[in-house]
Coordinates of C-alpha atoms and ligand atoms in Angstrom, one line a residue:
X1 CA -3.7 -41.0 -9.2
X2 CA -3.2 -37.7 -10.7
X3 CA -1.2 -35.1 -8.6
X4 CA -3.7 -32.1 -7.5
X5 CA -4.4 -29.3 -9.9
X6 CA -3.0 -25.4 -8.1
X7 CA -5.7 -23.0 -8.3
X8 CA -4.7 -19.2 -7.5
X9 CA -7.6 -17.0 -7.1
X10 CA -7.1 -13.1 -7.2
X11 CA -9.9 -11.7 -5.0
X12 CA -10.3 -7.4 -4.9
X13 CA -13.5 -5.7 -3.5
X14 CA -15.7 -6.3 -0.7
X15 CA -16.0 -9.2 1.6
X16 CA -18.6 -10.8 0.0
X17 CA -15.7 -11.6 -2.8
X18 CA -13.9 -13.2 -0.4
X19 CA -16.3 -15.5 0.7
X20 CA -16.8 -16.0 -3.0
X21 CA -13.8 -16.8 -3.4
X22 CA -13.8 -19.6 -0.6
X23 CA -17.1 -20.8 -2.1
X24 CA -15.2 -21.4 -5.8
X25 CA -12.2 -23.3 -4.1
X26 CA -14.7 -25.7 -2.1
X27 CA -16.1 -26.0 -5.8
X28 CA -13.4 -26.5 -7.4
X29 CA -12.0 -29.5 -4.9
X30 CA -13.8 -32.5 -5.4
X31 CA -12.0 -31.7 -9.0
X32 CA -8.5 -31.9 -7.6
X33 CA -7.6 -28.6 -7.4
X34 CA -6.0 -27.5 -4.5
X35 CA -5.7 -23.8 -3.5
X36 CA -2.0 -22.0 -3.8
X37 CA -1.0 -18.6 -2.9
X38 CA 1.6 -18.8 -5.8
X39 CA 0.3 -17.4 -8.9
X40 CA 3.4 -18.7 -10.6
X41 CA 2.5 -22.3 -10.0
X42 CA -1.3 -22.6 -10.5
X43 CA -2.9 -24.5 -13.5
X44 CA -6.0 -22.2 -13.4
X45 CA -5.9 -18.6 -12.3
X46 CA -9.0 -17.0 -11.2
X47 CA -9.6 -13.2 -11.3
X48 CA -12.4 -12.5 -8.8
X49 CA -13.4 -9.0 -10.0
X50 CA -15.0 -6.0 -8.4
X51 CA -16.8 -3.3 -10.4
X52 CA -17.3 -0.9 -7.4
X53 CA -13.3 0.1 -7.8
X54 CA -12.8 2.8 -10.4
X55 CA -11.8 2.1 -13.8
X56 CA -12.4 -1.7 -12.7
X57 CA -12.6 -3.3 -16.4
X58 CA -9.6 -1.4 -17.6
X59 CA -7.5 -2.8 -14.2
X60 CA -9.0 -6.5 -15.3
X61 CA -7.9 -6.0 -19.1
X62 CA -4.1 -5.1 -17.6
X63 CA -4.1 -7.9 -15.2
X64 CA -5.3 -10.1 -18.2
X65 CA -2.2 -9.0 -20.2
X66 CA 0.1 -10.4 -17.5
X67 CA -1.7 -13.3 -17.0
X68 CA -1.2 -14.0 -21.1
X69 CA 2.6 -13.5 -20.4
X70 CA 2.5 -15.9 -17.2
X71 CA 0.6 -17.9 -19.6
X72 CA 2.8 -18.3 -22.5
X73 CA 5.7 -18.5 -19.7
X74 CA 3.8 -21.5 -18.5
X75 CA 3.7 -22.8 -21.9
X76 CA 7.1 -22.9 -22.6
X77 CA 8.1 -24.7 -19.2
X78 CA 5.8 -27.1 -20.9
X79 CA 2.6 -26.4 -18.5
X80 CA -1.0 -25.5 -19.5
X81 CA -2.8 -22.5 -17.3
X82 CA -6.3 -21.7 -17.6
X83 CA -7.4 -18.6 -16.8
X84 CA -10.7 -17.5 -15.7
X85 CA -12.4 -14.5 -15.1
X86 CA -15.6 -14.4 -12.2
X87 CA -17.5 -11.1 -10.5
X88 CA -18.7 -8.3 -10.9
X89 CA -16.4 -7.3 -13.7
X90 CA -17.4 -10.5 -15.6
X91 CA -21.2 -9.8 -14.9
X92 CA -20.8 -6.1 -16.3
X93 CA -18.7 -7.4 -19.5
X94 CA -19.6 -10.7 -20.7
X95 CA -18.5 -11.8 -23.7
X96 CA -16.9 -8.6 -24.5
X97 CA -13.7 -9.6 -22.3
X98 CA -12.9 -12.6 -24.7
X99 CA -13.4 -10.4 -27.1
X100 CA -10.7 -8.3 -25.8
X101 CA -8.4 -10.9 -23.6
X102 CA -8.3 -14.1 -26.0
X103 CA -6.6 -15.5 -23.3
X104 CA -9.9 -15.9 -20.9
X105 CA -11.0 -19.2 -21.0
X106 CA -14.1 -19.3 -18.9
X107 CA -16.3 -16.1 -18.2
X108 CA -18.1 -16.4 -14.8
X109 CA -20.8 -14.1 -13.2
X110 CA -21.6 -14.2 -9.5
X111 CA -24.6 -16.0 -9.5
X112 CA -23.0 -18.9 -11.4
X113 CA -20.0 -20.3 -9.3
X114 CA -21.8 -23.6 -8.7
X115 CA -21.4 -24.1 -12.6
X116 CA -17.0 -23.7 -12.6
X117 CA -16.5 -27.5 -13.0
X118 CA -19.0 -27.9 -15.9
X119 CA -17.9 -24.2 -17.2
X120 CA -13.9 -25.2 -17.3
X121 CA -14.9 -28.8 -18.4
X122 CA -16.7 -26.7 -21.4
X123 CA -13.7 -24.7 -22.0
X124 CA -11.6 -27.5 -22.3
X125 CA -13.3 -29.0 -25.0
X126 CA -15.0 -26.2 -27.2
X127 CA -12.4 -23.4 -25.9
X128 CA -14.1 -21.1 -24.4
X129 CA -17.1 -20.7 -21.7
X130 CA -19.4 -17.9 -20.6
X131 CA -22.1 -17.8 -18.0
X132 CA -23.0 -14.4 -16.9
X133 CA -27.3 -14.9 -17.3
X134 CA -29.2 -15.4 -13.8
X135 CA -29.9 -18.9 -13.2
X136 CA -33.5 -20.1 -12.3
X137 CA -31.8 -22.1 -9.2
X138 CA -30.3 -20.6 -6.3
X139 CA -26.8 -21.6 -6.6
X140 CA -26.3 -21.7 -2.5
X141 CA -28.2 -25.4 -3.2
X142 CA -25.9 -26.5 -5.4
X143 CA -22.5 -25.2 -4.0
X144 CA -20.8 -28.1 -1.8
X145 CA -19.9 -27.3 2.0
X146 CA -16.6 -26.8 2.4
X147 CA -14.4 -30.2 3.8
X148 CA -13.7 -29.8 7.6
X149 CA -10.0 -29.1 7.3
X150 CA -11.0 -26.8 5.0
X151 CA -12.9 -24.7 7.4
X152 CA -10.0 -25.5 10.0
X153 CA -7.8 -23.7 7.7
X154 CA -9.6 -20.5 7.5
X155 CA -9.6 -19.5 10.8
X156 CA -11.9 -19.0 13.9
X157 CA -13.7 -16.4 12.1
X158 CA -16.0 -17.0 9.1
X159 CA -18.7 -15.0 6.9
X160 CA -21.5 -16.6 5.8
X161 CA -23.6 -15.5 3.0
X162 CA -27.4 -14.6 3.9
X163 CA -28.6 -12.1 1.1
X164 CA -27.3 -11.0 -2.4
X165 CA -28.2 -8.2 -4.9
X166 CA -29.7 -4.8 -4.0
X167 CA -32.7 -3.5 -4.8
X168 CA -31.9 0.4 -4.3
X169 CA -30.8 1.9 -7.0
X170 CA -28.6 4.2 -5.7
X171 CA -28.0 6.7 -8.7
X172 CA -24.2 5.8 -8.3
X173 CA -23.8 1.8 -8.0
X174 CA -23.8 -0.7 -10.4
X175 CA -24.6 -3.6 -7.9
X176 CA -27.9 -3.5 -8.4
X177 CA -27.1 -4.4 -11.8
X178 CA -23.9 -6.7 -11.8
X179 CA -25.3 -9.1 -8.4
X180 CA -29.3 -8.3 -9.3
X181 CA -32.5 -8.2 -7.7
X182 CA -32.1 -8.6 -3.7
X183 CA -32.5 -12.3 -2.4
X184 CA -32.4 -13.5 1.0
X185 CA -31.4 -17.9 1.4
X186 CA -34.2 -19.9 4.2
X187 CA -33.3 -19.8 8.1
X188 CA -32.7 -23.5 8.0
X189 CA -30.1 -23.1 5.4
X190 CA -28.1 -20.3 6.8
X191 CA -28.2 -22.7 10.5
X192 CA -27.1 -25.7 8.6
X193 CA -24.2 -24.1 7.6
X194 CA -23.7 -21.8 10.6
X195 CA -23.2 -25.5 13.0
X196 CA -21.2 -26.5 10.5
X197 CA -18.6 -23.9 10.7
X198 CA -18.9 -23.9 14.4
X199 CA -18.8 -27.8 14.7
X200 CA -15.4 -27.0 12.8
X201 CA -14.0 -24.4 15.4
X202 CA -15.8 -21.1 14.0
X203 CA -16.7 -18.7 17.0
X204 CA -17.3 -15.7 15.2
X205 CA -19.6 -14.9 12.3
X206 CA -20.0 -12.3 9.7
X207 CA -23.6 -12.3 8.1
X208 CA -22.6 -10.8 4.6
X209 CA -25.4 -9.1 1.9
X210 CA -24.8 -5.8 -0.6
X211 CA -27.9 -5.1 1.5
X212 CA -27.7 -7.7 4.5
X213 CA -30.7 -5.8 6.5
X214 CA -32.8 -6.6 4.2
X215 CA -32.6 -10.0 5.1
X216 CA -36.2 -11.9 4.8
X217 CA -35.5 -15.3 4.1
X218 CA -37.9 -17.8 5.0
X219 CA -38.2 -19.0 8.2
X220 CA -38.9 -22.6 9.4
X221 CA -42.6 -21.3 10.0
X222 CA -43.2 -20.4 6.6
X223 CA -42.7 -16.9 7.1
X224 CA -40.2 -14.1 6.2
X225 CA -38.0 -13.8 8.9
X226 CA -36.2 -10.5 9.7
X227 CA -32.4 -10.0 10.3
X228 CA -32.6 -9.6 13.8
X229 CA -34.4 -12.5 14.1
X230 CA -32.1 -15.0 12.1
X231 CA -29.9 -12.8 14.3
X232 CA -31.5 -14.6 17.7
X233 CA -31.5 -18.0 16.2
X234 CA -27.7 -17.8 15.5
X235 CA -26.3 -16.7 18.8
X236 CA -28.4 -20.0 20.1
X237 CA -25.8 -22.4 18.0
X238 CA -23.6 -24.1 20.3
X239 CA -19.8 -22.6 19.9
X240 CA -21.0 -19.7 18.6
X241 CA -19.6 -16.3 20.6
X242 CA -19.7 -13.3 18.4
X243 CA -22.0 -11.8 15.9
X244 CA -21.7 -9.5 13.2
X245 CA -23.6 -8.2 10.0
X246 CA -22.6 -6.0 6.9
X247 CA -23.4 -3.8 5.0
X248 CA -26.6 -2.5 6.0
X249 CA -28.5 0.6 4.4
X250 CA -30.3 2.8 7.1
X251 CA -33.7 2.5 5.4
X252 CA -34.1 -1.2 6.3
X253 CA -33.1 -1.3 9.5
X254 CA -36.1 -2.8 11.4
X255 CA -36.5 -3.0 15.1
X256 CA -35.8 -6.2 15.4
X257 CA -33.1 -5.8 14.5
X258 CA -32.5 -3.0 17.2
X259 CA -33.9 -5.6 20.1
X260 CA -31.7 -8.1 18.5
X261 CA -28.5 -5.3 19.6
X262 CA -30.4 -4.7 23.1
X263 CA -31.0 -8.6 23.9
X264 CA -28.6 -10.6 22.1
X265 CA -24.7 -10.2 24.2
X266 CA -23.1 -11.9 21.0
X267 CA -24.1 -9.7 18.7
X268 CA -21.2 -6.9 18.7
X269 CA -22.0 -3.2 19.3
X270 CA -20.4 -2.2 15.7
X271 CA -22.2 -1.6 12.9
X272 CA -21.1 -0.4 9.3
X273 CA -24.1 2.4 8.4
X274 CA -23.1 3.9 5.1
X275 CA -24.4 7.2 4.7
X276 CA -22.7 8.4 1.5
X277 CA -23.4 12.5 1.8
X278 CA -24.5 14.9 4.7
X279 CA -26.0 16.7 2.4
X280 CA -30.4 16.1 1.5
X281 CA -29.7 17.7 -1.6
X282 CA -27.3 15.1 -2.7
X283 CA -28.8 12.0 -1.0
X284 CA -31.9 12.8 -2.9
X285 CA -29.7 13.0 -5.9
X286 CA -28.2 9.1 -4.8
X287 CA -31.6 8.3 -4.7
X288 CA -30.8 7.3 -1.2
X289 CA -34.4 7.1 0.2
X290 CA -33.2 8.3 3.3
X291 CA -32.6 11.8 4.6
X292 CA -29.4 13.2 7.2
X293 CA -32.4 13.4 9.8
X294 CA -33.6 9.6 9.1
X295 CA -30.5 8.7 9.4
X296 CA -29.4 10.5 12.6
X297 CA -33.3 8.6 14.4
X298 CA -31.6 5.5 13.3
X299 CA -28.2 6.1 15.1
X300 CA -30.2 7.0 18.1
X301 CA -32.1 4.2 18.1
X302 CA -29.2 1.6 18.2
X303 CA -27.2 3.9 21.0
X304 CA -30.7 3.8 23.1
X305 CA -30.7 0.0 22.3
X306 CA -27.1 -0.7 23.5
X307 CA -25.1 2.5 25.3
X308 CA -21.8 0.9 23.8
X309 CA -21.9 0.6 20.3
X310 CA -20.0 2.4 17.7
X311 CA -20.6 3.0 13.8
X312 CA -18.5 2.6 10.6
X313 CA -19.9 4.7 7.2
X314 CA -18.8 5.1 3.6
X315 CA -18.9 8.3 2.2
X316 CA -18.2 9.8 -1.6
X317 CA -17.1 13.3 -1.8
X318 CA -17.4 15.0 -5.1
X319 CA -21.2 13.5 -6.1
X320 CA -22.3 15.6 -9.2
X321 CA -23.4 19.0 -8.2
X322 CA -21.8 18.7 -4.6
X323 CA -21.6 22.6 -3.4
X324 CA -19.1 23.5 -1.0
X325 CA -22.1 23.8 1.6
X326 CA -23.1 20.2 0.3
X327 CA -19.7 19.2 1.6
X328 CA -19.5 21.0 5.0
X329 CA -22.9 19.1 5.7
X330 CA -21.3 15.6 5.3
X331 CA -18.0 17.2 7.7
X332 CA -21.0 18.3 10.3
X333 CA -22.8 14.9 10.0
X334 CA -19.2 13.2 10.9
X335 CA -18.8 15.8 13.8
X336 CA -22.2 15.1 15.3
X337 CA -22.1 11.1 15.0
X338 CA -18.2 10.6 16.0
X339 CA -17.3 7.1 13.9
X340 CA -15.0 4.4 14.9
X341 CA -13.9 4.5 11.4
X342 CA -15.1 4.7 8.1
X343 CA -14.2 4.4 4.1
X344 CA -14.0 7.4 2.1
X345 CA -14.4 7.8 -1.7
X346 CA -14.1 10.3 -4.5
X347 CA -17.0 9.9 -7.0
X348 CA -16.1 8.0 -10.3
X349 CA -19.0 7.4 -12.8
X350 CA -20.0 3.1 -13.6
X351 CA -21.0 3.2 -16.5
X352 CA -24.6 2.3 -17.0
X353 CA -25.9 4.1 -14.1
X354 CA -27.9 7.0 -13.9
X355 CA -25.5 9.1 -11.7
X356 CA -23.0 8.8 -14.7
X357 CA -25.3 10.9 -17.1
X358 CA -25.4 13.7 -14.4
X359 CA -23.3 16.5 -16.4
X360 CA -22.7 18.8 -13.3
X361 CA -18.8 17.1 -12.6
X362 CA -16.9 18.7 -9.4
X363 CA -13.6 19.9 -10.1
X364 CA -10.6 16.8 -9.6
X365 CA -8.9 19.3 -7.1
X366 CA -12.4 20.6 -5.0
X367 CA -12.2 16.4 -4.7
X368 CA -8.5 16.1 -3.7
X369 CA -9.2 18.7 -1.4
X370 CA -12.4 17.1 0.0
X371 CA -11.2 14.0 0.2
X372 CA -8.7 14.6 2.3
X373 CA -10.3 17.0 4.6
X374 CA -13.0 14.3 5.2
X375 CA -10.5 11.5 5.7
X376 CA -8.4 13.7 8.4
X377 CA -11.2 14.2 10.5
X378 CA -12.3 10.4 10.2
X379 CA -9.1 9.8 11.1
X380 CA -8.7 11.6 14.1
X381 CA -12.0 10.4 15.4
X382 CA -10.9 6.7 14.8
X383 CA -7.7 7.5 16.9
X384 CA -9.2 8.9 19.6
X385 CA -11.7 6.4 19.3
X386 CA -8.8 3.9 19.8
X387 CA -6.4 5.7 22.6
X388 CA -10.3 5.5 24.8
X389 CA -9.1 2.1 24.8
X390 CA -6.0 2.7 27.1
X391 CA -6.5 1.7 30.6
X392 CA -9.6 -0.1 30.2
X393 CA -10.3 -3.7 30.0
X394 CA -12.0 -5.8 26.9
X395 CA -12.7 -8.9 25.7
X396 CA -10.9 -10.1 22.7
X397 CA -11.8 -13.4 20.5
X398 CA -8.1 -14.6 19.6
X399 CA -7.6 -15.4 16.1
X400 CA -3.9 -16.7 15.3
X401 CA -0.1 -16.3 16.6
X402 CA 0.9 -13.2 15.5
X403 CA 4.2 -11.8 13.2
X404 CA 6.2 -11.2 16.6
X405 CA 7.0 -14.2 18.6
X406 CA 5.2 -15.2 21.4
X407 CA 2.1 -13.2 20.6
X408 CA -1.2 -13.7 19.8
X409 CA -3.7 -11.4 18.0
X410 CA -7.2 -10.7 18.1
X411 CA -10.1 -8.5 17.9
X412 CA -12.1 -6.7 20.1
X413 CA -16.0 -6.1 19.9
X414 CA -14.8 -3.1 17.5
X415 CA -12.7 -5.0 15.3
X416 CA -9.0 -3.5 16.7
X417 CA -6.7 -5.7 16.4
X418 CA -5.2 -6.7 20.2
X419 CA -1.7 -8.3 20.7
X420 CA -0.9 -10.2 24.0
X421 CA 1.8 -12.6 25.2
X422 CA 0.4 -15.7 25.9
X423 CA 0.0 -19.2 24.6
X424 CA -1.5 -20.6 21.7
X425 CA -3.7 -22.3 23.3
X426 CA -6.0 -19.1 23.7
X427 CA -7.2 -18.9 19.7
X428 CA -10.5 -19.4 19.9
X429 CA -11.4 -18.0 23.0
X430 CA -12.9 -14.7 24.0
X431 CA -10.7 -13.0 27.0
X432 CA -10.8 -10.1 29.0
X433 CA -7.7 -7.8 27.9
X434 CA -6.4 -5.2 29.9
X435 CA -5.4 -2.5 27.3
X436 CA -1.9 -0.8 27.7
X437 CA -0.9 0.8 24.9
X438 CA -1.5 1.7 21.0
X439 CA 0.7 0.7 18.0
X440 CA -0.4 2.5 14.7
X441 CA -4.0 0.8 14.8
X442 CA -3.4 -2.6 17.5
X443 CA -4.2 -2.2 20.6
X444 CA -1.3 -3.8 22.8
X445 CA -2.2 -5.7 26.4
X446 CA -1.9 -8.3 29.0
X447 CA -4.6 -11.2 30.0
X448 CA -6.6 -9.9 32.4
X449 CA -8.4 -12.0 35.3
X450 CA -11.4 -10.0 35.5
X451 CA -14.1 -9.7 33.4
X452 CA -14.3 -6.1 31.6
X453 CA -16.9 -3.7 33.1
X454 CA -19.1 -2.8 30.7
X455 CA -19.0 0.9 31.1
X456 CA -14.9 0.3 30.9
X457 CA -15.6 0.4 27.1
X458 CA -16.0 3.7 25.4
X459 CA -18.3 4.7 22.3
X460 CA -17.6 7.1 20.0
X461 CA -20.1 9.7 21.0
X462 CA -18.6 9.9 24.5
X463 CA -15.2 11.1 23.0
X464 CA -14.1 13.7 22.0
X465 CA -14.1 15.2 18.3
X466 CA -10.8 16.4 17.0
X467 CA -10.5 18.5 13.5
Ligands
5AD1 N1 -18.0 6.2 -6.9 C1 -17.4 6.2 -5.7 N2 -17.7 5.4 -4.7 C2 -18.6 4.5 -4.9 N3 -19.1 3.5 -4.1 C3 -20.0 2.8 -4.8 N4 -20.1 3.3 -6.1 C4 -19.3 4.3 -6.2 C5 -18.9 5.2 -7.2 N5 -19.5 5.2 -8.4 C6 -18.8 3.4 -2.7 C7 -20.0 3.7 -1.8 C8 -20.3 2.3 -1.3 C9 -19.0 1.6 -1.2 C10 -19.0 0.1 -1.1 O1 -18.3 2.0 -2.4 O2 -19.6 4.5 -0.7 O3 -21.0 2.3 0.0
SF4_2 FE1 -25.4 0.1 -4.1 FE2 -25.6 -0.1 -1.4 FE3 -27.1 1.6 -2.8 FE4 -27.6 -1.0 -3.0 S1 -27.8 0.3 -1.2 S2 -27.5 0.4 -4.7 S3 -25.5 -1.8 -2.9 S4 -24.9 1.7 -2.6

């Protein structure tokens, strides 16, 4: 028998990469590779790129130029390593980074991962490989399930892919263009897999889309079914405990998808509702299809639905033709909702999109300055958002042992980490917590006996707003 091939994948960007990235090493097993966390020993290094990071292709070329010393390195010690290149990146560039990086043996867009084997097998013999067109078939069809152990490995929690591509256009983003027009896999798909993963000791699921509200994959009935009512379906799989969806764009959100918050207990009260701007001016600029006052109704409507949940946002600061006024709209918005949390970014152009033509550039320093004004009130709200935690008790799903002996870690319904003493025997399960203290971002407790009241948790909007 040969020994097992090491594959190293390199994974930046959003979560949907990471589950990418899963998806390309169940691929790439029945071939004998085996996964390593050791760049330094794989025979085939993958770059899983994202294109939402600034200057993206120029950090891809760079990483490319220390692969071809790892690779020539490898040569010498008298192994061969192939290196391949998959994403958004690779969807944006094509056959322009062989061009560039002679060293790329197989080019490999996002919508082609169920093609590696044949790809690499291509590569081998005619030395190179590119795939970056949209195939005809859906590529979840053709992607094997991951083994068991496999599953095991990763963890109690999992995401599962229910939607790709965007059909937005938001003036600034080149997803709609690198992952392509928004699709949505069938009900009975998304279940297979979801008993799969909790047949395999999965309790908690991410539902993961560019646009995941969006959702309208067919249903067993023949019809489009909505997110919140894949939503429903899911929390009846046996095993399953927890809930979750991302990223969602406020237009889409549908009220089933509200009821779904109001009637389902798995689904957790945290939701990441990127806004970008608090400004109309500028969200009609993003083409955002949504003004501050839609999106302020669609806050409501989840805090009416469920009393305890608590919102995440992305913002960019520095949007072409921002005004100072434009700015201290998006630091009222902030004020007014109160966020658990939230990414922040200073507007770089993609090249391709419209926002990139836009000539009306906001000074690097206004954007320095902006940036990290909005950050510290962000922040401050996410801190106090976390110290509400003191003294109240919450249930935690526990994940894995954690660095310091004798502890495990997991998450509450708002993502914070939680440590405890206890035994192992706990991953898996969701516990009540009692909360005694605050370490940078982890909450630190002690088992509890009781279940946690439900008005024992705190949203955002009920504390109060530093900055
Ligand atoms: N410049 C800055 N931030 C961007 N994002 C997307 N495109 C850009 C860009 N051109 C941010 C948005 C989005 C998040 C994933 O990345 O806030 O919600
Ligand atoms: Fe990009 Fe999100 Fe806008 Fe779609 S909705 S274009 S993914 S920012």
């Amino acid at each position: 028998m040969t020994p097992p091939r090491k594959l190293h994948i390199k994974s930046y960007g959003c979560q949907m990469n990471v589950y990418d990235a899963q998806r390309m090493v169940d691929t790439l097993a029945p071939e004998g590779f085996v996964e390593t966390a050791n760049a330094e020993e794989a025979d085939l290094v993958i770059l899983n790129t994202c294109h939402i990071r600034e200057k993206a292709s120029e950090k891809t070329y760079s990483e490319l130029g220390r692969l071809r010393v790892a690779r020539e390195e490898a040569a010498r010690n008298g192994r061969d390593l192939r290196i391949a290149v998959a994403g958004c990146v690779a969807q944006a560039e094509g056959e322009e980074i062989i061009r560039r990086a002679p060293v790329v043996d197989v080019v490999v867009g996002p919508q082609s991962y169920h093609h590696l084997p044949q790809l690499l097998a291509r590569a081998a013999r005619n030395g190179k490989a590119i795939e970056t067109e949209f195939p005809a078939e859906d590529k979840f069809t053709f992607l094997p399930q991951p083994k068991s152990d496999a599953i095991r490995a990763r963890g109690v929690s999992a995401f599962v892919t229910v939607q790709e591509g965007c059909d937005k256009f938001c003036t600034f983003c080149v997803v709609p263009y690198t992952r392509g027009a928004e699709v949505s896999r069938p009900v009975d798909k998304v279940v297979d897999d979801v008993k799969r993963l909790a047949d395999n000791g999965v309790r908690e699921l991410t539902l993961i889309g560019q646009n995941v509200n969006a959702y309208h994959g067919e249903g067993p009935d023949g019809r489009p079914w909505p997110l919140g009512k894949l939503l429903h379906r899911l929390a009846t799989v046996p095993g399953i405990k927890r809930l979750r969806y991302s990223t969602s764009h406020p237009r889409d959100v549908e009220d089933s998808l509200i009821e779904a918050h109001r009637d389902v207990p798995a689904l957790m009260p945290f939701v990441h509702l990127p806004v970008q701007s608090g400004s109309d001016r500028i969200l009609a600029a993003m083409n955002r299809k949504h003004t501050v006052r839609d999106y302020i109704e669609v806050i409501d409507r989840f805090r009416h639905a469920r009393q305890d949940i608590a919102f995440s946002s992305d913002f960019i600061v520095g949007f072409p033709g921002e005004s100072a006024q434009d700015f201290s709209a998006t630091l009222a918005l902030v004020m007014q909702i109160g966020y658990a949390g939230a990414y922040s970014f200073k507007y770089s152009p993609r090249p391709g999109t419209p926002a990139a033509e836009m000539r009306e550039m906001v000074q690097a320093s206004d954007m320095d300055e902006r940036l990290a004004r909005l950050q510290e009130l962000i922040d401050s709200q996410q801190s106090a958002f976390n110290r509400a935690a003191i003294g109240t008790t919450v249930d935690v799903l526990f994940e894995r042992a954690a660095r310091n002996r004798g502890q495990i870690v997991g998450r509450t319904a708002y993502l914070q980490p939680a440590h405890v003493m206890a035994s192992s025997d706990i991953i898996g399960e969701v516990l009540p917590v009692r909360i005694e203290g605050l370490e940078r971002y982890s909450l630190l407790g002690e088992l509890a006996t009781t279940a946690p009241a439900q008005s024992a948790r705190t949203a955002p909007s009920q504390t109060t707003i530093g900055a």
